[in-house]
């Protein structure tokens, strides 16, 4: 397990000082409650907490009985603090359309939109679904919900109608906020028709708010649809923050499950706020003069914690763009970094590998000297990609934060903090505040160098509070072997220094280009097609995307397998679930390997696909 080690450049000593790893870890171990209390005390609370943490397995309550509003901390705290005219969001659209929102302007828009939501009858605790492109209005919509204590459920605008419907009905959203379309790679993709289809079987939806960006403006349906801007202009300007309980839900974010429907991960207001603030300040080290770019869409947890709430909590400046990494050409992101002076760049391994493939002469054309910190998230950053990122983008001096975490964890859990030696291929150590280890299926630690499961041993503030309306699924996370550990469902290995390398999922989730896709969702989408009798999906390693989806399909009697049918089935999945879930490869088969109890053995399919030994097949049906 030996490999290169990179020691931090001496210029990072000052940054590292704000968080000396071993001192901070010791401080945490000595008194965990005091550690979190000190962090939480940087923020403004309307009413103080009784207790920092109450751990009653598997439920953790954080900052009990405190009252707060996260938007008060994201907005007013800065308005009162010399950041009134500081840029909160700098957005660049295709064709270099630019929009700037200062903290003052963001505050104003959030209050207006929050009043607009109130005028539609949205009150504290109501769920609101947001299905929008990555534009400043998305952030305004999220914060407006939080302002009045409504619970947002953001759905990534690449999801199809069925996936959107499941999330709207699952969360019982009363209002859906969307846009007419989204701009992507020089074209425009309509969103409103997808919403129209998604709400056909969603009787709980009372209103749809539509941001109209195109000319001529798309028509709106009377009584159901309302224009985003009209909603903002016809309401009072002031909207005081609604005090919410620390344990009230802030948002629900859906993530793919191993079986059945996606899981609505619920994050609670107080703990989530503290976790997002802590890690943005001390892991990303976001500082006053940084221009910070997180390339994740707000539709994912990374876009929630590190694209929206974290940077606003610390009073940072967010850079957002519509540009994808390779359109109009693969130099566009580097030109944006040079043009705007981005100093923290947080992206995904799949993008890094794409850049690697097209060659270092492309970033070499841009001056990247503004960069200070690089980050990666979503899947393992393989050593080759680390090296390329470090040398070609970080110019041998920017630290790389390979951050391991999940929708469920809400915040960073494992990484190599700024100032610590970096080992390519290893995410790093648990950050101060997190107790994690690599264990066997009993929950006992495995020796270094041995593969095991990554488990988190103690609760942390931004841990999910619940799986929406599914306590059983929530409980399932918190039982590991004979211990009350949180099970991450990731495989990992630790070295002698305690650095952790992530090896991929141990369950039926496929991480495709950093996105979480459940085999169950793909299979049920395929089976819903009239030609399909049965289907199984597996992840197949891919140099660029980490994994790609391969589906095996048994056709119904009498259906003839044709190349056209392959195309139809892929299109069917795209319409239902969105492009991320479309199988790259689809093969017609006569049978599928199953256990005697009828469960598809995807492990056997995968081994066969890769020419490997399928391992124990004793439960395989004859
Ligand atoms: O398998 C791990 C992988 O992504 C999963 C979580 O996916 P999601 O909830 O969509 O959140 C992604 C963004 C936080 C994990 O269980 N993963 C995430 N980050 C890393 C990673 N695998 C290896 N290294 C990482 N840095």
CSV table of C-alpha atoms in Angstrom, one decimal, residues 301-532:
chain,number,residue,atom,x,y,z
A,301,UNK,CA,-26.0,17.0,-1.3
A,302,UNK,CA,-22.7,18.5,-2.3
A,303,UNK,CA,-24.6,21.4,-3.9
A,304,UNK,CA,-26.7,21.8,-0.7
A,305,UNK,CA,-23.9,21.7,1.8
A,306,UNK,CA,-20.9,23.1,-0.1
A,307,UNK,CA,-22.7,24.8,-3.0
A,308,UNK,CA,-25.2,26.8,-0.9
A,309,UNK,CA,-25.4,26.6,2.9
A,310,UNK,CA,-21.8,26.1,3.9
A,311,UNK,CA,-20.3,29.0,1.9
A,312,UNK,CA,-23.2,31.3,2.8
A,313,UNK,CA,-22.8,30.4,6.5
A,314,UNK,CA,-19.2,31.5,6.5
A,315,UNK,CA,-19.9,34.6,4.4
A,316,UNK,CA,-18.1,33.4,1.4
A,317,UNK,CA,-18.5,34.2,-2.3
A,318,UNK,CA,-20.0,31.5,-4.4
A,319,UNK,CA,-19.1,31.1,-8.1
A,320,UNK,CA,-21.7,29.2,-10.1
A,321,UNK,CA,-21.9,28.5,-13.8
A,322,UNK,CA,-24.0,26.9,-16.4
A,323,UNK,CA,-21.0,25.8,-18.4
A,324,UNK,CA,-20.4,22.0,-18.5
A,325,UNK,CA,-16.7,21.0,-18.4
A,326,UNK,CA,-16.4,20.3,-22.1
A,327,UNK,CA,-18.7,22.7,-23.8
A,328,UNK,CA,-18.0,24.7,-26.0
A,329,UNK,CA,-14.5,23.1,-25.5
A,330,UNK,CA,-12.6,21.4,-22.6
A,331,UNK,CA,-10.8,24.6,-21.8
A,332,UNK,CA,-13.8,26.6,-20.6
A,333,UNK,CA,-13.6,25.8,-16.9
A,334,UNK,CA,-9.9,26.8,-16.8
A,335,UNK,CA,-10.7,30.1,-18.6
A,336,UNK,CA,-13.4,30.8,-16.0
A,337,UNK,CA,-10.9,30.1,-13.2
A,338,UNK,CA,-8.4,32.6,-14.7
A,339,UNK,CA,-11.0,35.2,-15.7
A,340,UNK,CA,-12.7,35.4,-12.3
A,341,UNK,CA,-9.8,34.4,-10.1
A,342,UNK,CA,-11.3,31.3,-8.5
A,343,UNK,CA,-9.3,30.3,-5.5
A,344,UNK,CA,-11.0,27.1,-4.2
A,345,UNK,CA,-12.1,24.6,-6.8
A,346,UNK,CA,-14.2,21.6,-5.6
A,347,UNK,CA,-15.1,19.1,-8.3
A,348,UNK,CA,-15.5,15.4,-9.1
A,349,UNK,CA,-13.1,12.6,-10.1
A,350,UNK,CA,-15.1,12.0,-13.3
A,351,UNK,CA,-14.5,15.6,-14.5
A,352,UNK,CA,-10.8,15.3,-13.5
A,353,UNK,CA,-10.4,12.1,-15.5
A,354,UNK,CA,-12.1,13.7,-18.5
A,355,UNK,CA,-9.6,16.6,-18.4
A,356,UNK,CA,-6.8,14.1,-18.0
A,357,UNK,CA,-7.9,12.3,-21.2
A,358,UNK,CA,-8.0,15.5,-23.3
A,359,UNK,CA,-4.5,16.5,-22.2
A,360,UNK,CA,-2.7,19.0,-20.0
A,361,UNK,CA,-2.0,21.4,-22.8
A,362,UNK,CA,-5.5,22.6,-22.4
A,363,UNK,CA,-5.3,23.9,-18.8
A,364,UNK,CA,-1.8,25.1,-19.6
A,365,UNK,CA,-3.3,27.7,-21.8
A,366,UNK,CA,-4.9,29.4,-18.7
A,367,UNK,CA,-3.3,31.1,-15.8
A,368,UNK,CA,-4.4,29.1,-12.8
A,369,UNK,CA,-2.3,30.9,-10.2
A,370,UNK,CA,-5.3,32.2,-8.3
A,371,UNK,CA,-6.0,28.6,-7.2
A,372,UNK,CA,-5.3,27.9,-3.5
A,373,UNK,CA,-7.2,24.7,-2.7
A,374,UNK,CA,-8.5,21.8,-4.8
A,375,UNK,CA,-11.2,19.4,-3.7
A,376,UNK,CA,-12.7,16.2,-5.0
A,377,UNK,CA,-15.9,14.3,-4.0
A,378,UNK,CA,-18.3,11.7,-5.2
A,379,UNK,CA,-16.2,8.6,-5.8
A,380,UNK,CA,-12.6,7.5,-5.3
A,381,UNK,CA,-10.0,9.8,-6.7
A,382,UNK,CA,-7.6,7.2,-8.1
A,383,UNK,CA,-3.9,7.9,-7.7
A,384,UNK,CA,-3.4,8.8,-11.4
A,385,UNK,CA,-6.2,11.4,-11.3
A,386,UNK,CA,-4.8,12.8,-8.0
A,387,UNK,CA,-1.3,13.1,-9.5
A,388,UNK,CA,-2.6,14.8,-12.7
A,389,UNK,CA,-4.8,17.2,-10.7
A,390,UNK,CA,-2.0,18.0,-8.3
A,391,UNK,CA,0.7,18.6,-10.9
A,392,UNK,CA,-1.3,20.1,-13.7
A,393,UNK,CA,-3.9,22.2,-11.9
A,394,UNK,CA,-2.5,22.6,-8.5
A,395,UNK,CA,1.0,23.3,-9.9
A,396,UNK,CA,2.6,21.1,-7.2
A,397,UNK,CA,1.5,23.3,-4.4
A,398,UNK,CA,-2.3,23.4,-3.9
A,399,UNK,CA,-3.5,20.9,-1.3
A,400,UNK,CA,-6.0,18.4,-2.7
A,401,UNK,CA,-8.9,17.5,-0.4
A,402,UNK,CA,-10.3,14.2,-1.4
A,403,UNK,CA,-13.5,14.4,0.7
A,404,UNK,CA,-15.4,11.2,1.6
A,405,UNK,CA,-19.0,11.7,2.7
A,406,UNK,CA,-22.6,10.9,1.8
A,407,UNK,CA,-26.1,12.4,1.4
A,408,UNK,CA,-26.8,10.8,4.8
A,409,UNK,CA,-23.8,12.3,6.6
A,410,UNK,CA,-24.6,15.8,5.4
A,411,UNK,CA,-21.0,16.9,5.8
A,412,UNK,CA,-17.4,15.8,5.2
A,413,UNK,CA,-16.3,12.9,7.3
A,414,UNK,CA,-13.0,11.7,6.0
A,415,UNK,CA,-10.3,13.7,4.2
A,416,UNK,CA,-6.7,14.9,4.4
A,417,UNK,CA,-7.0,18.3,6.0
A,418,UNK,CA,-5.0,21.2,4.7
A,419,UNK,CA,-1.5,21.1,6.2
A,420,UNK,CA,-1.4,17.3,6.5
A,421,UNK,CA,0.7,15.0,4.2
A,422,UNK,CA,-1.4,13.7,1.3
A,423,UNK,CA,-1.4,10.2,0.0
A,424,UNK,CA,-2.8,9.8,-3.6
A,425,UNK,CA,-5.6,7.2,-3.6
A,426,UNK,CA,-6.4,7.7,0.1
A,427,UNK,CA,-9.1,10.1,1.1
A,428,UNK,CA,-7.4,10.5,4.5
A,429,UNK,CA,-8.3,10.3,8.1
A,430,UNK,CA,-11.6,11.0,9.9
A,431,UNK,CA,-11.8,14.8,10.5
A,432,UNK,CA,-11.9,16.1,14.1
A,433,UNK,CA,-15.3,15.3,15.4
A,434,UNK,CA,-15.7,12.0,13.5
A,435,UNK,CA,-14.9,8.6,14.9
A,436,UNK,CA,-14.6,6.1,12.1
A,437,UNK,CA,-12.9,2.8,11.4
A,438,UNK,CA,-12.6,-0.1,8.9
A,439,UNK,CA,-14.3,-3.1,10.4
A,440,UNK,CA,-15.4,-6.7,9.6
A,441,UNK,CA,-19.0,-7.8,9.4
A,442,UNK,CA,-19.1,-8.2,13.1
A,443,UNK,CA,-18.0,-4.6,13.6
A,444,UNK,CA,-14.5,-5.4,14.9
A,445,UNK,CA,-11.6,-3.4,13.4
A,446,UNK,CA,-9.6,-5.2,10.7
A,447,UNK,CA,-5.8,-5.0,10.6
A,448,UNK,CA,-4.3,-2.3,8.4
A,449,UNK,CA,-4.1,-3.5,4.8
A,450,UNK,CA,-7.2,-5.7,5.1
A,451,UNK,CA,-10.4,-4.8,3.3
A,452,UNK,CA,-13.4,-4.1,5.5
A,453,UNK,CA,-16.5,-1.9,5.8
A,454,UNK,CA,-16.2,1.7,6.7
A,455,UNK,CA,-18.2,2.3,9.9
A,456,UNK,CA,-18.9,5.5,11.8
A,457,UNK,CA,-18.9,4.9,15.5
A,458,UNK,CA,-20.3,8.0,17.1
A,459,UNK,CA,-23.1,10.4,15.9
A,460,UNK,CA,-22.2,13.8,14.5
A,461,UNK,CA,-24.2,17.0,14.2
A,462,UNK,CA,-25.2,16.9,10.5
A,463,UNK,CA,-26.1,13.2,10.4
A,464,UNK,CA,-29.5,12.5,8.8
A,465,UNK,CA,-32.2,12.7,11.3
A,466,UNK,CA,-34.5,10.1,9.6
A,467,UNK,CA,-35.4,8.5,6.4
A,468,UNK,CA,-38.7,10.3,5.5
A,469,UNK,CA,-41.6,8.2,6.7
A,470,UNK,CA,-39.5,5.1,7.0
A,471,UNK,CA,-38.1,4.6,10.5
A,472,UNK,CA,-37.2,1.0,9.6
A,473,UNK,CA,-34.9,2.0,6.8
A,474,UNK,CA,-33.3,4.6,9.2
A,475,UNK,CA,-32.7,2.0,11.9
A,476,UNK,CA,-31.1,-0.2,9.3
A,477,UNK,CA,-28.2,2.2,9.0
A,478,UNK,CA,-27.4,2.2,12.7
A,479,UNK,CA,-26.8,-1.5,13.4
A,480,UNK,CA,-23.5,-2.9,12.5
A,481,UNK,CA,-22.6,-6.4,13.6
A,482,UNK,CA,-22.8,-6.4,17.4
A,483,UNK,CA,-22.3,-2.6,17.7
A,484,UNK,CA,-24.4,0.5,17.3
A,485,UNK,CA,-22.3,1.9,14.5
A,486,UNK,CA,-23.5,3.8,11.4
A,487,UNK,CA,-23.0,1.6,8.4
A,488,UNK,CA,-21.8,3.5,5.3
A,489,UNK,CA,-22.1,0.6,2.9
A,490,UNK,CA,-18.7,1.4,1.6
A,491,UNK,CA,-15.7,-0.9,1.4
A,492,UNK,CA,-12.4,0.5,2.6
A,493,UNK,CA,-8.8,-0.3,3.7
A,494,UNK,CA,-6.7,1.6,6.2
A,495,UNK,CA,-2.9,1.9,6.2
A,496,UNK,CA,-0.5,2.0,9.2
A,497,UNK,CA,-0.9,5.7,9.5
A,498,UNK,CA,-4.7,5.5,9.7
A,499,UNK,CA,-5.2,6.8,6.2
A,500,UNK,CA,-8.4,5.4,4.6
A,501,UNK,CA,-8.7,4.3,1.0
A,502,UNK,CA,-12.3,3.9,-0.3
A,503,UNK,CA,-12.9,0.9,-2.5
A,504,UNK,CA,-16.5,1.4,-3.7
A,505,UNK,CA,-19.9,0.3,-2.5
A,506,UNK,CA,-20.7,-2.9,-0.8
A,507,UNK,CA,-24.3,-2.9,-1.9
A,508,UNK,CA,-26.4,-2.5,-5.0
A,509,UNK,CA,-25.8,1.1,-5.6
A,510,UNK,CA,-23.8,2.1,-8.6
A,511,UNK,CA,-21.8,5.3,-8.6
A,512,UNK,CA,-21.8,6.5,-12.2
A,513,UNK,CA,-19.7,9.7,-12.8
A,514,UNK,CA,-20.1,10.4,-9.1
A,515,UNK,CA,-23.9,10.0,-9.1
A,516,UNK,CA,-25.7,7.5,-7.0
A,517,UNK,CA,-27.9,5.1,-9.0
A,518,UNK,CA,-29.9,2.2,-7.5
A,519,UNK,CA,-30.0,-1.0,-9.5
A,520,UNK,CA,-33.6,-1.5,-8.3
A,521,UNK,CA,-34.8,1.8,-9.9
A,522,UNK,CA,-33.2,0.9,-13.3
A,523,UNK,CA,-34.6,-2.6,-13.2
A,524,UNK,CA,-38.1,-1.5,-12.3
A,525,UNK,CA,-38.0,1.1,-15.1
A,526,UNK,CA,-37.0,-1.5,-17.6
A,527,UNK,CA,-39.6,-4.0,-16.4
A,528,UNK,CA,-42.3,-1.3,-16.8
A,529,UNK,CA,-41.7,-1.5,-20.5
A,530,UNK,CA,-44.2,-3.8,-22.3
A,531,UNK,CA,-41.5,-5.9,-23.9
A,532,UNK,CA,-39.6,-6.8,-20.8
